[in-house]
Short mmCIF file of C-alpha atoms in Angstrom, two decimals:
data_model
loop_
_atom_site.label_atom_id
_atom_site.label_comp_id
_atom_site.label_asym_id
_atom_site.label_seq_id
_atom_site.Cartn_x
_atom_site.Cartn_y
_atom_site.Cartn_z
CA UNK A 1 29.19 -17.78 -7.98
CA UNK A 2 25.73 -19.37 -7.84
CA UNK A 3 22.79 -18.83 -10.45
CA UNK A 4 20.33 -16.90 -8.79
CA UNK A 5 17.70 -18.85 -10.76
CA UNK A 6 18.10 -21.60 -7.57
CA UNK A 7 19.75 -19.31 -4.75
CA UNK A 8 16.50 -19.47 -2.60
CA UNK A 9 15.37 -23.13 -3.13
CA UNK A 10 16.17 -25.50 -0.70
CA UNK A 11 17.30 -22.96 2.36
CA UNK A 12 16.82 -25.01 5.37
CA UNK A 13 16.24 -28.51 3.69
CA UNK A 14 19.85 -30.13 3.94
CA UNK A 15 19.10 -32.62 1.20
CA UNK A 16 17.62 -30.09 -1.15
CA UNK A 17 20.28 -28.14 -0.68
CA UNK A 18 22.38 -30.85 -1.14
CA UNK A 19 20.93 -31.35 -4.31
CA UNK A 20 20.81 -27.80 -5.52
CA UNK A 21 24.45 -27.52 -5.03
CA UNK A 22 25.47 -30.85 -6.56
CA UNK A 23 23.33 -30.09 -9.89
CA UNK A 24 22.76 -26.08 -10.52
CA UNK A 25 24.90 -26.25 -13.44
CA UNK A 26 22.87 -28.92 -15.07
CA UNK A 27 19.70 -27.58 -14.00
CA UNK A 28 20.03 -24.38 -15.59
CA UNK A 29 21.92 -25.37 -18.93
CA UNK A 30 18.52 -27.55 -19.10
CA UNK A 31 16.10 -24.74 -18.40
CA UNK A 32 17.68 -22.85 -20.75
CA UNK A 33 17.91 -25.73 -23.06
CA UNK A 34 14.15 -26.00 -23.01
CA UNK A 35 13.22 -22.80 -23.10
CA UNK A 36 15.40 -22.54 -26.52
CA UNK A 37 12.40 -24.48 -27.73
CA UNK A 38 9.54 -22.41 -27.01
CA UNK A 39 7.92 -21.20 -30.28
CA UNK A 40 7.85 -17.40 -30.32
CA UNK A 41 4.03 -17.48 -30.14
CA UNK A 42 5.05 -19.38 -26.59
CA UNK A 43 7.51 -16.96 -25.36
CA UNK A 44 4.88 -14.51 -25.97
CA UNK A 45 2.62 -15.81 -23.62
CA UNK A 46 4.74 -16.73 -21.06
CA UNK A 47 6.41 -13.16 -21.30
CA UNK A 48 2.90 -11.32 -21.14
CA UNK A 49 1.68 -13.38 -18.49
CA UNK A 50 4.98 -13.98 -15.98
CA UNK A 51 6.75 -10.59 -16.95
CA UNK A 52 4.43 -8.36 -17.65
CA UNK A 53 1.92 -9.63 -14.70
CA UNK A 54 -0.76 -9.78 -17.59
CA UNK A 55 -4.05 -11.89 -16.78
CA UNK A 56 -5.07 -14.64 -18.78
CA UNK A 57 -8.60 -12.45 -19.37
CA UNK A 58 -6.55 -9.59 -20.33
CA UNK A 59 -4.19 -11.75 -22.75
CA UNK A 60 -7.20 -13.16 -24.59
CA UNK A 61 -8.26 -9.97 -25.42
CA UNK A 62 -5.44 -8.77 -26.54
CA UNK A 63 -5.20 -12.61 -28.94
CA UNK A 64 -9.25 -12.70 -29.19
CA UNK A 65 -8.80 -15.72 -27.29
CA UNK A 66 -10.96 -17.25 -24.99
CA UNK A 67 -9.41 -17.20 -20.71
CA UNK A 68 -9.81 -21.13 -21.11
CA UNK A 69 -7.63 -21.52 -24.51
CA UNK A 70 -5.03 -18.67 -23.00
CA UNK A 71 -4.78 -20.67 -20.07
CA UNK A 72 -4.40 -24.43 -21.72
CA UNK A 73 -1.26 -22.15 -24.42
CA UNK A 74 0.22 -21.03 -20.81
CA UNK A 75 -0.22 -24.48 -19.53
CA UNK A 76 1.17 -26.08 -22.16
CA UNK A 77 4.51 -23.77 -22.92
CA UNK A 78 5.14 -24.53 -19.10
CA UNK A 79 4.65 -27.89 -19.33
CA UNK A 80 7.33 -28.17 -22.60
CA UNK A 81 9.79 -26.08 -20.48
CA UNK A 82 9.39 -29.15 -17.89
CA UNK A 83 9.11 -32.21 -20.32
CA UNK A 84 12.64 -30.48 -22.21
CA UNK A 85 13.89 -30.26 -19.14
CA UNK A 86 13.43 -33.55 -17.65
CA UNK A 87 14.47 -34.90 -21.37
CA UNK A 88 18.03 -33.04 -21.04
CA UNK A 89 18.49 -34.49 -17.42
CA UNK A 90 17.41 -37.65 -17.89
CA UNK A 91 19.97 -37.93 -20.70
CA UNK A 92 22.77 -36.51 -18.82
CA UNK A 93 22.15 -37.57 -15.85
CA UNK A 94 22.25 -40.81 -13.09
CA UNK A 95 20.17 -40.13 -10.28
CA UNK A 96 17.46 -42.50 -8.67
CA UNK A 97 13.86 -41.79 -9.09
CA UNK A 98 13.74 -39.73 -5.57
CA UNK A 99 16.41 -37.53 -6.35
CA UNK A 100 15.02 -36.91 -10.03
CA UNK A 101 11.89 -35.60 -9.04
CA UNK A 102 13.31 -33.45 -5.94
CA UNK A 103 15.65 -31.91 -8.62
CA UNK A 104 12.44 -31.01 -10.44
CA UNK A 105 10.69 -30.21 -8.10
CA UNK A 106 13.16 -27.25 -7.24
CA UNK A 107 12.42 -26.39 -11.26
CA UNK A 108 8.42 -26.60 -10.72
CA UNK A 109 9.09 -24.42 -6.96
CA UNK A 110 10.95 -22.02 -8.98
CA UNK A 111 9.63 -22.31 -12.62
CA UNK A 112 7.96 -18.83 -12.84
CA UNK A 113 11.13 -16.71 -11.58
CA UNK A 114 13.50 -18.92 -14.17
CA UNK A 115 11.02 -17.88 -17.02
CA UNK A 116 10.76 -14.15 -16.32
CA UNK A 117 14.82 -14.52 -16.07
CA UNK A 118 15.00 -16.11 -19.29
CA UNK A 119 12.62 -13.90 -21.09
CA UNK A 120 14.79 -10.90 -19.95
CA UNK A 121 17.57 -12.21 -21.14
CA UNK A 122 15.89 -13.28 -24.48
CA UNK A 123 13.94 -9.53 -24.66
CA UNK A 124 15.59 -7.48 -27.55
CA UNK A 125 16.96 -4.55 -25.77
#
């Protein structure tokens, strides 16, 4: 069975769906990869803003943060979930520059769903 993570990417796009099919299990071992190396202070973040719907106004209250300096921690715990998992793939992977980036760019479509999945799973019950 499929990882629901990428179920809805690519639906009507033979070549992403190609694609999808041919590297799911990669994709997602990767994601999760990266996401192992969010700090908790990241997870945090990323769980108050993507799970709990939170605002970055809201979040920098609750850190006595300023919106802009919530927004550039968001921005940059996103952007390590990315770099990790373009790191992983690029290591384990032989695909041609076009194929690469439409493989990530099912990961950047999809990015905020495969957090809130991951910080479920990661939540203590």
């Amino acid at each position: 069975d499929g990882d629901p993570m990428f179920d809805r990417i690519g639906r009507g796009d033979p070549e992403l769906e190609v694609i999808k099919e041919r590297y799911r299990g990669e994709l997602s071992e990767a994601v999760r990869e990266a996401f192992a190396t969010l700090t908790p202070e990241q997870r945090n973040l990323l769980r108050l803003n993507y799970r709990d719907g939170r605002s970055i106004d809201e979040i920098g209250a609750l850190m006595r943060a300023h919106r802009a300096t919530v927004a550039r921690w968001i921005a940059a715990a996103r952007q390590r979930i990315l770099d990790e998992t373009r790191r992983r793939l690029e290591e384990r992977l032989d695909l041609g520059p076009e194929e690469f980036d439409s493989l990530l760019g099912l990961l950047r479509s999809r990015m905020q769903v495969s957090v809130i999945r991951l910080l479920d799973e990661s939540s203590p019950p």
